Tab-separated table of C-alpha atoms and ligand atoms in Angstrom:
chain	number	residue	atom	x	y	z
W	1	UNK	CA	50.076	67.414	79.317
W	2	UNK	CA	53.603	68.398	79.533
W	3	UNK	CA	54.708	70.472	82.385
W	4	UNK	CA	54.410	74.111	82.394
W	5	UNK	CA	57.067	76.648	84.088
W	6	UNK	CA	55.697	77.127	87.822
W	7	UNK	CA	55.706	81.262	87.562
W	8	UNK	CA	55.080	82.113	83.529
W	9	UNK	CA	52.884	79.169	83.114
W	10	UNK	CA	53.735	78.698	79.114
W	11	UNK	CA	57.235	78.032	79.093
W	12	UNK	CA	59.007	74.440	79.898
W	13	UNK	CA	60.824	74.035	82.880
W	14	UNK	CA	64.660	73.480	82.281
W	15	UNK	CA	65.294	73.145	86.338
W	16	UNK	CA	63.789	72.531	89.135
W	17	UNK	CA	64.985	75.297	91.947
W	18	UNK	CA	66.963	73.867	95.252
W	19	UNK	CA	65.904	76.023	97.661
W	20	UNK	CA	61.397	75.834	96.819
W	21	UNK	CA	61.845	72.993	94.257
W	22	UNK	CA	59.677	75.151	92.056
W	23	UNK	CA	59.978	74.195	88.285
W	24	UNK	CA	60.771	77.285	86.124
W	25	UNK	CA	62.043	77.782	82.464
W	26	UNK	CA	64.975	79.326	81.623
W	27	UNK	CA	63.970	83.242	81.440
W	28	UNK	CA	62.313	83.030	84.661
W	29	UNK	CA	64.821	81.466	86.257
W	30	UNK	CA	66.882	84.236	85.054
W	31	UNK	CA	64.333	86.948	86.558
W	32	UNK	CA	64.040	85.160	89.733
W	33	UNK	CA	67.829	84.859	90.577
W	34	UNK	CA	68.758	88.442	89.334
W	35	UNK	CA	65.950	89.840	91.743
W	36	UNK	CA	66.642	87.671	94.716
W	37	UNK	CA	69.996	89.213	94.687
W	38	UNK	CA	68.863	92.197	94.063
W	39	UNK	CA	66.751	92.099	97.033
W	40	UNK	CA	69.665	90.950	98.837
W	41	UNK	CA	71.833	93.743	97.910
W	42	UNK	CA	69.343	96.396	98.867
W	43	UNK	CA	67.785	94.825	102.318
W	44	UNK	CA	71.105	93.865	103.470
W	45	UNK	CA	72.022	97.602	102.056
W	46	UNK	CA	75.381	96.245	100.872
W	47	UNK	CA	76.265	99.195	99.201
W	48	UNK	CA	75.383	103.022	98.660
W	49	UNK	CA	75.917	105.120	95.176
W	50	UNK	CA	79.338	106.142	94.556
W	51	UNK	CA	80.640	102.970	96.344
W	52	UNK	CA	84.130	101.717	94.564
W	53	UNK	CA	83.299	97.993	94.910
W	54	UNK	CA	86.558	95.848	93.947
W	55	UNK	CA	84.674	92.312	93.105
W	56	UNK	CA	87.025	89.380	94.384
W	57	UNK	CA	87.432	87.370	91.358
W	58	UNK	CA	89.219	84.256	91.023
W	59	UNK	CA	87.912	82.773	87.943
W	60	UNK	CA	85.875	80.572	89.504
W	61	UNK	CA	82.498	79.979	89.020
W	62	UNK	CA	80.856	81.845	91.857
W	63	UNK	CA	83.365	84.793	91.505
W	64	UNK	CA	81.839	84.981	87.027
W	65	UNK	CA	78.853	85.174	88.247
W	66	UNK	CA	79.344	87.914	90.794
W	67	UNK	CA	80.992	90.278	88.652
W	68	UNK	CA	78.688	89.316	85.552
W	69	UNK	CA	75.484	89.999	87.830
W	70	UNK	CA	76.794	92.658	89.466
W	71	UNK	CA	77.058	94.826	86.075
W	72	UNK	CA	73.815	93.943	84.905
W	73	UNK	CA	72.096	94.849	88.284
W	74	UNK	CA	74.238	98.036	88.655
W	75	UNK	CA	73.471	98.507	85.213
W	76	UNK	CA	69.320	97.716	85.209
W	77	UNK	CA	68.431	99.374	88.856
W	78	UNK	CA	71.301	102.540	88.617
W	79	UNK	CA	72.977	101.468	91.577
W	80	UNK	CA	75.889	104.215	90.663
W	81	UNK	CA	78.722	101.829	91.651
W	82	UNK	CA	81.989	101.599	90.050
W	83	UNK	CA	83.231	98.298	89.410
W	84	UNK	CA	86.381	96.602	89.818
W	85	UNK	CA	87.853	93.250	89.350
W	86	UNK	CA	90.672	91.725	91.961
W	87	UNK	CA	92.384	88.913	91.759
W	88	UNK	CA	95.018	87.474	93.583
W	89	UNK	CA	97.418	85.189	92.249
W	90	UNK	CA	98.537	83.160	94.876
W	91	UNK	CA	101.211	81.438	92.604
W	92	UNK	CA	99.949	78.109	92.394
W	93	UNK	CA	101.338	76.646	88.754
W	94	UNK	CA	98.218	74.445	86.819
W	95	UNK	CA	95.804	76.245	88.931
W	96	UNK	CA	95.623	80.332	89.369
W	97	UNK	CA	98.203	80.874	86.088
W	98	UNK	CA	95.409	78.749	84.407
W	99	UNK	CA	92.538	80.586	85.785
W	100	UNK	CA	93.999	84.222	85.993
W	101	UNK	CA	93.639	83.450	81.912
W	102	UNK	CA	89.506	83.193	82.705
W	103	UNK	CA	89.806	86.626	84.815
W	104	UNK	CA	91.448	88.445	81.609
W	105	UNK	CA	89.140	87.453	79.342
W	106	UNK	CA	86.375	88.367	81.688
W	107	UNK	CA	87.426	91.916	81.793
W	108	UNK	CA	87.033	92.609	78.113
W	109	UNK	CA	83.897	90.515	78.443
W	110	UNK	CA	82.469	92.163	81.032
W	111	UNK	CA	84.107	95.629	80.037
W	112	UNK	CA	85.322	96.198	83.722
W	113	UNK	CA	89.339	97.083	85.056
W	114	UNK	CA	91.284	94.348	86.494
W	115	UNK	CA	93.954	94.556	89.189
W	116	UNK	CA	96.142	91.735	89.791
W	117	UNK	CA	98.293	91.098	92.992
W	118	UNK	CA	100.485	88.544	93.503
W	119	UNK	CA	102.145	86.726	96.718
W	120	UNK	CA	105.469	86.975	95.021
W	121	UNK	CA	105.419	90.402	94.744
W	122	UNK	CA	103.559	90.941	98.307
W	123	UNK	CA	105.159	87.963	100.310
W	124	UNK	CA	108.524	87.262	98.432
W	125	UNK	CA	106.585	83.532	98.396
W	126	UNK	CA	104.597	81.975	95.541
W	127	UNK	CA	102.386	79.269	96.991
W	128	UNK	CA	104.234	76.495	95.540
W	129	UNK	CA	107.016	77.410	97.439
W	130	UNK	CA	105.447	77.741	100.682
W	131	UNK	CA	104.348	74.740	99.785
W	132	UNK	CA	107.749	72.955	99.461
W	133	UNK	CA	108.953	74.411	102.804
W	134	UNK	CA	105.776	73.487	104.579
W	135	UNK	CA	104.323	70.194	102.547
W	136	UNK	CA	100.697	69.637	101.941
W	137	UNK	CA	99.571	70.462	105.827
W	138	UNK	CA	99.252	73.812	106.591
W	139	UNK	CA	99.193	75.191	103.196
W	140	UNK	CA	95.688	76.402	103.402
W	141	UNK	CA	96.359	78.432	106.358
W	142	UNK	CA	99.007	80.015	105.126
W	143	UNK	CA	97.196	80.997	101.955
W	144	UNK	CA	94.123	82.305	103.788
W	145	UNK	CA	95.908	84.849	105.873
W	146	UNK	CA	97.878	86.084	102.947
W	147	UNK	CA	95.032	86.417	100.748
W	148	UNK	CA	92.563	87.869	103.346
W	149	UNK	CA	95.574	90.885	103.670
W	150	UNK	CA	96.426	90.805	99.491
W	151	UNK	CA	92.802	91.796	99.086
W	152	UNK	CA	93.002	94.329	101.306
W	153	UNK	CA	95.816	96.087	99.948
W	154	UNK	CA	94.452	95.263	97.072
W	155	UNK	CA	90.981	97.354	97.439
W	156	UNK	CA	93.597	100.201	98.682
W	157	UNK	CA	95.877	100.020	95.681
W	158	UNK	CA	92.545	100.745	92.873
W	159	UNK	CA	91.405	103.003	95.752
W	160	UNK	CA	88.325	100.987	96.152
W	161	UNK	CA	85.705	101.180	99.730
W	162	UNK	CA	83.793	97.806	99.454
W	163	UNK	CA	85.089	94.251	98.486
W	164	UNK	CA	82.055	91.449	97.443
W	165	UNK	CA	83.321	88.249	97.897
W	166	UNK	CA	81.113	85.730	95.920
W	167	UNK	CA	80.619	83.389	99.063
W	168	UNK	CA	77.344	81.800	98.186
W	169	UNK	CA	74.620	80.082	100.404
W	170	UNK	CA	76.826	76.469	100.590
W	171	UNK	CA	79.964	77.875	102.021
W	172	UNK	CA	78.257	79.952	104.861
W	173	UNK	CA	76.323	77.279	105.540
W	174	UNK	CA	79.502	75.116	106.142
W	175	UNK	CA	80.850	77.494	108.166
W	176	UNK	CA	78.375	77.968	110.234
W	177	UNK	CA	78.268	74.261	110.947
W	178	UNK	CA	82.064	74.354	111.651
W	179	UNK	CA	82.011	76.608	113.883
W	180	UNK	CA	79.243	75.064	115.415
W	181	UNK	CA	80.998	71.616	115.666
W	182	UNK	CA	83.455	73.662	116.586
W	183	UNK	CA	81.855	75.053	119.781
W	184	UNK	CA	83.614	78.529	118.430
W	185	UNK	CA	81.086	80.853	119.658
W	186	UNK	CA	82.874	84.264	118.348
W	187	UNK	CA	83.409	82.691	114.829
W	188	UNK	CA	79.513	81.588	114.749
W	189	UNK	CA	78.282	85.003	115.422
W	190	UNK	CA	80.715	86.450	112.351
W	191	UNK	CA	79.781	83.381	109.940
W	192	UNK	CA	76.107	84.759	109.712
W	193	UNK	CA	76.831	88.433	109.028
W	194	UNK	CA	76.828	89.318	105.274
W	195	UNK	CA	79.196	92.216	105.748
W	196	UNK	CA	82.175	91.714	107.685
W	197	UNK	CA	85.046	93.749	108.364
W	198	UNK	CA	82.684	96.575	109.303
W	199	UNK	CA	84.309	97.101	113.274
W	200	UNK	CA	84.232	93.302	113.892
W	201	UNK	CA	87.521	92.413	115.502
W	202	UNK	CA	89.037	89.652	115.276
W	203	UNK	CA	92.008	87.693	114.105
W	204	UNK	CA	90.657	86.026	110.919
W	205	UNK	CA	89.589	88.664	109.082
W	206	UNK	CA	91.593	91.428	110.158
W	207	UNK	CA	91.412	94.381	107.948
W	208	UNK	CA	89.403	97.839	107.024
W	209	UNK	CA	87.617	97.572	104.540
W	210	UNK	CA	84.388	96.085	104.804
W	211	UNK	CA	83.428	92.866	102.970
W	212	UNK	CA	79.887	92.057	101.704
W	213	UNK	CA	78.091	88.730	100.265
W	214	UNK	CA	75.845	89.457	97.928
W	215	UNK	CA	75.477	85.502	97.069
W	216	UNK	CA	74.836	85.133	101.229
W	217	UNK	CA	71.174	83.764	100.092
W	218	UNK	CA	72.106	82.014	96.442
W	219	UNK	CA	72.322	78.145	96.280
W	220	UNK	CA	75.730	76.925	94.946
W	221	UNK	CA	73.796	74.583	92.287
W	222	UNK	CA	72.027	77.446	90.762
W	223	UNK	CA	75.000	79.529	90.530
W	224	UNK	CA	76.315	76.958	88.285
W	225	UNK	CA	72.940	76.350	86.719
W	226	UNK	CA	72.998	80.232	86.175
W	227	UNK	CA	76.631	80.483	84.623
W	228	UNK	CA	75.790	77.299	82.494
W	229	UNK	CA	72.596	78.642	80.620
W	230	UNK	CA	74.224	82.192	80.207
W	231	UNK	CA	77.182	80.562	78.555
W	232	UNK	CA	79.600	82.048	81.231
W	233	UNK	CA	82.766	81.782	81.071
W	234	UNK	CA	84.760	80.217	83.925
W	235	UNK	CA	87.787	77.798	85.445
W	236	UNK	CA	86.363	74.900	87.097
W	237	UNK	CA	89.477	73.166	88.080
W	238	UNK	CA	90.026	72.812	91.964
W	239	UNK	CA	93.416	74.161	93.512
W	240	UNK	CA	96.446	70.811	93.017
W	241	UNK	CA	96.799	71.363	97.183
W	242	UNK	CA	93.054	71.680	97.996
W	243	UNK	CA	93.321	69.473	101.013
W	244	UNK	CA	90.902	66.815	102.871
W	245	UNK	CA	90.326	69.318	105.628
W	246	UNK	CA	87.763	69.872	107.778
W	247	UNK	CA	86.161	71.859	105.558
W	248	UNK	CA	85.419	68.832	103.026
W	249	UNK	CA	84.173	66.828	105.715
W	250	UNK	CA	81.302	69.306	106.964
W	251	UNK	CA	81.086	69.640	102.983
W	252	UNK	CA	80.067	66.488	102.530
W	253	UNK	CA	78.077	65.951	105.319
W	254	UNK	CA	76.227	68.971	104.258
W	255	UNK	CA	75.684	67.423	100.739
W	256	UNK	CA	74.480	64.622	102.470
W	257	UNK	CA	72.038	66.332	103.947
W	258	UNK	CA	71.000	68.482	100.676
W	259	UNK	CA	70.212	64.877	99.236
W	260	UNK	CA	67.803	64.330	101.782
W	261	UNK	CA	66.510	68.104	102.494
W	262	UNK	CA	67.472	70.466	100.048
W	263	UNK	CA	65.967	73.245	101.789
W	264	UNK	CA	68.703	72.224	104.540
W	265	UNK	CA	71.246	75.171	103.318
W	266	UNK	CA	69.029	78.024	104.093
W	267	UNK	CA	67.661	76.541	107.218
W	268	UNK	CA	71.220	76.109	108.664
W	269	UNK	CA	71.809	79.922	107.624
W	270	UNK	CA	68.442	81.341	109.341
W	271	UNK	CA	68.836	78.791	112.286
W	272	UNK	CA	72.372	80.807	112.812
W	273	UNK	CA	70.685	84.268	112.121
W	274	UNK	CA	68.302	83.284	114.358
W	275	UNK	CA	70.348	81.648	117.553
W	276	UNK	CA	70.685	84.145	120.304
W	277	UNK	CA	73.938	84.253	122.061
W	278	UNK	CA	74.565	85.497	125.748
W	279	UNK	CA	77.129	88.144	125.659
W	280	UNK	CA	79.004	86.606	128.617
W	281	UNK	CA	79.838	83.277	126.203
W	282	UNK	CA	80.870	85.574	123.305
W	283	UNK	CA	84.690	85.882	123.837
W	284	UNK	CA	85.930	89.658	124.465
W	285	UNK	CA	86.796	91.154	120.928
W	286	UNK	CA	90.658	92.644	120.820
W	287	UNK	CA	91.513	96.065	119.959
W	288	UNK	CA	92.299	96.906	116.905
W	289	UNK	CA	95.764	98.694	116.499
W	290	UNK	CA	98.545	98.274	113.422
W	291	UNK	CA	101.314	95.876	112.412
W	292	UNK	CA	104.464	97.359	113.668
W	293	UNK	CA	106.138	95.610	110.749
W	294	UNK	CA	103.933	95.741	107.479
W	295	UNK	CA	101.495	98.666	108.744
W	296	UNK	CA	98.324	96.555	108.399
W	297	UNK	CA	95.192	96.428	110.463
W	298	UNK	CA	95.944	93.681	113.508
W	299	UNK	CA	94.799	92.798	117.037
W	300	UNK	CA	98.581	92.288	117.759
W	301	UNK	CA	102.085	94.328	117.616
W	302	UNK	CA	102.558	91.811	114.660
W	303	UNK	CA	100.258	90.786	112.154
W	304	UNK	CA	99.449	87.327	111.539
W	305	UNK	CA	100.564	87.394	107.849
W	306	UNK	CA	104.488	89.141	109.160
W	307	UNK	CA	104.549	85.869	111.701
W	308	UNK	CA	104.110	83.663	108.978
W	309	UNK	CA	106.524	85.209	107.030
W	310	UNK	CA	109.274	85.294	109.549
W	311	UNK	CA	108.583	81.434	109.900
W	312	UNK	CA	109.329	81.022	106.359
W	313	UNK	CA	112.043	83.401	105.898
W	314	UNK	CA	113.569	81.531	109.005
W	315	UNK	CA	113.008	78.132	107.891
W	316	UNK	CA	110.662	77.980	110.556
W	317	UNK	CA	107.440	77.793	108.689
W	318	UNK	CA	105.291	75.957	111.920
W	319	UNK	CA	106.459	79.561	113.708
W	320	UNK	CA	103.480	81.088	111.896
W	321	UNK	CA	100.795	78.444	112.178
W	322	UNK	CA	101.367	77.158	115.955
W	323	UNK	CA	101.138	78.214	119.332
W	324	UNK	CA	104.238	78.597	120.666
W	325	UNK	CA	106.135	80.429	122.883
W	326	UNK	CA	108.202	82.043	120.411
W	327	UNK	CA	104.948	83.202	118.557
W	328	UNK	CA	104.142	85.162	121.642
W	329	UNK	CA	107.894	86.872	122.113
W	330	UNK	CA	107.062	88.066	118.533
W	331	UNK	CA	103.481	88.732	119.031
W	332	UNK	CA	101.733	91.049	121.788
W	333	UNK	CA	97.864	91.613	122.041
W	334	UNK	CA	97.645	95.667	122.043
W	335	UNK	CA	94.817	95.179	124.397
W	336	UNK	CA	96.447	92.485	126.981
W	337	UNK	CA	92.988	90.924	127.588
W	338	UNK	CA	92.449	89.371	124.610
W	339	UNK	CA	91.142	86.035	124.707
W	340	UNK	CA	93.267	83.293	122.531
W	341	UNK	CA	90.720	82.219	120.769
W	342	UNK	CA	90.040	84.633	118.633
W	343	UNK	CA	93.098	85.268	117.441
W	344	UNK	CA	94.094	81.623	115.867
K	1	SF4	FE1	95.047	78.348	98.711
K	1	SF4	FE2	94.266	76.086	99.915
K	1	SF4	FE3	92.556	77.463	98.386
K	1	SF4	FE4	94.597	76.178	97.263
K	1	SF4	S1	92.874	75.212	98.383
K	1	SF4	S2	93.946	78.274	96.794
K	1	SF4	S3	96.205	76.423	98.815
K	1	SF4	S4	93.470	78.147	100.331
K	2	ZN	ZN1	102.125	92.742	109.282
């Protein structure tokens, strides 16, 4: 007898689900990833009607998806949002010119505005030429800072309240096993919250306006499963600098793992959720004043993003990603007993 879709019990199976291994044609797969979200969005009340939610969308698989399941579920439960696409082009030629192309088209596809921002225009510096200055080390570092503030302003610039990132279930899982190998207590405690930037302090994601996950729960493999049997259209092409970084190892290892357990993901997430952490190990979050140069949020007098800058506008570019001495002349904590460690 040939198998039979676990929830409908007529259809045939096209996939067998990660996260239950439940077998489940393609129309209830369909049903059961919209509503998961869905549940997601409302438990982890992500938003509220009227919200102005700019979508982060790179052209990437995970970003598609998010904006494509967004409408329909803002659409199908009369959410009242208003929705946004953001991208930032980060100036990487082959890569983001290539898959700012996907983005366009996505906008007419999925009827919904699209802001662009660029590091050229922001930073004076396209990544390719941070990238000559710096070479193939640091490049990622430099990139996340800047884009972290780009979406910010951003969000501002289209007057929007909310950004939704679409960070699935993989990549908090990896972070929360960084920062775990990491021993980076502060970091674990963010890694597990699905909206950030609401009051948390802290040097990595310094900014106003909060950021939510509505993917938090969603398995990377089904996102692509899901963008596959809706015909999506995406960029699949990895960034020419993506580096072997300590991210790709806990990747892997985490694949690894998946092999073996594929329910490992979501334990890893709850298992952080879960872990209770003494106050007196979590490190004392800084104040939160403004950049005297740039006028954006920052636990400093100067803004992560302006340091880097100065490096790079000084031929210095190690200014911005090092400790050094000169990095605190430029830099003061506004509250003077900030801990260190949060802030690189
Ligand atoms: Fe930027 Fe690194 Fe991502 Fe490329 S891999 S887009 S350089 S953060
Ligand atoms: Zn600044």
């Amino acid at each position: 007898m040939a198998l039979k879709c676990n929830v409908c019990q007529s259809e045939r199976p096209v996939l067998k689900r990660p996260k239950n291994g439940s077998a489940l044609c393609k129309t209830c797969f369909f049903s059961c990833f919209e509503t998961e979200i869905h549940e997601t969005i409302t438990t982890g009340q992500l938003f509220k009607r009227g919200d102005k939610v700019a979508i982060g969308a790179s052209g990437g698989k995970d970003s598609t998806v998010l904006a494509y399941v967004m409408k329909l579920l803002n659409d199908r439960y009369d959410y009242g949002l208003d929705l946004y696409l953001l991208s930032i082009d980060e100036g990487i030629t082959g890569y983001r010119d290539d898959s700012l192309e996907t983005v366009k088209r996505n906008q007419h596809q999925y009827g919904l505005p699209l802001k662009i921002l660029s590091y050229k225009d922001l930073y004076g510096w396209t990544m390719d030429a941070v990238v000559k200055e710096t070479g193939l080390k640091n490049n990622c570092t430099f990139c996340g800072v800047f884009r972290r503030q780009a979406l910010d302003k951003g969000a501002v610039a289209i007057d929007c309240n909310v950004i939704a990132t679409g960070h699935n279930a993989d990549d908090v899982a990896e972070t929360i096993l960084m920062n775990i190998l990491r021993g980076d207590v502060a970091r674990l405690k963010r890694s597990t919250n699905i909206v950030t930037n609401c009051g948390d302090n802290d040097g990595q994601s310094e900014g106003t306006i909060p950021r939510v996950k509505p993917f938090k729960y969603c398995y990377e493999k089904e996102i692509v499963m899901y963008a596959y049997f809706n015909s999506l259209d995406y960029f699949s092409t990895e960034c020419i600098y993506a580096p072997n970084s300590y991210r790709g190892f806990a990747r892997t290892f985490l694949k690894d793992l998946e092999s073996i357990r594929p329910s490992v993901i979501l334990d890893i997430i709850h298992s952080g959720e879960l872990m209770s952490l003494k106050e007196t190990t979590i490190a004392r979050l800084p104040a939160r004043g403004v950049c005297s140069r740039c006028g954006s949020i920052s636990s400093q007098s100067v803004c992560k993003a302006c340091v880097m800058l100065e490096g790079l506008n000084s031929g210095i570019p190690k200014l911005g990603v090092g400790k050094s001495s000169k990095v605190d002349a430029i830099r003061k904590p506004i509250d003077s007993c900030v801990d260190k460690r949060l802030d690189f």
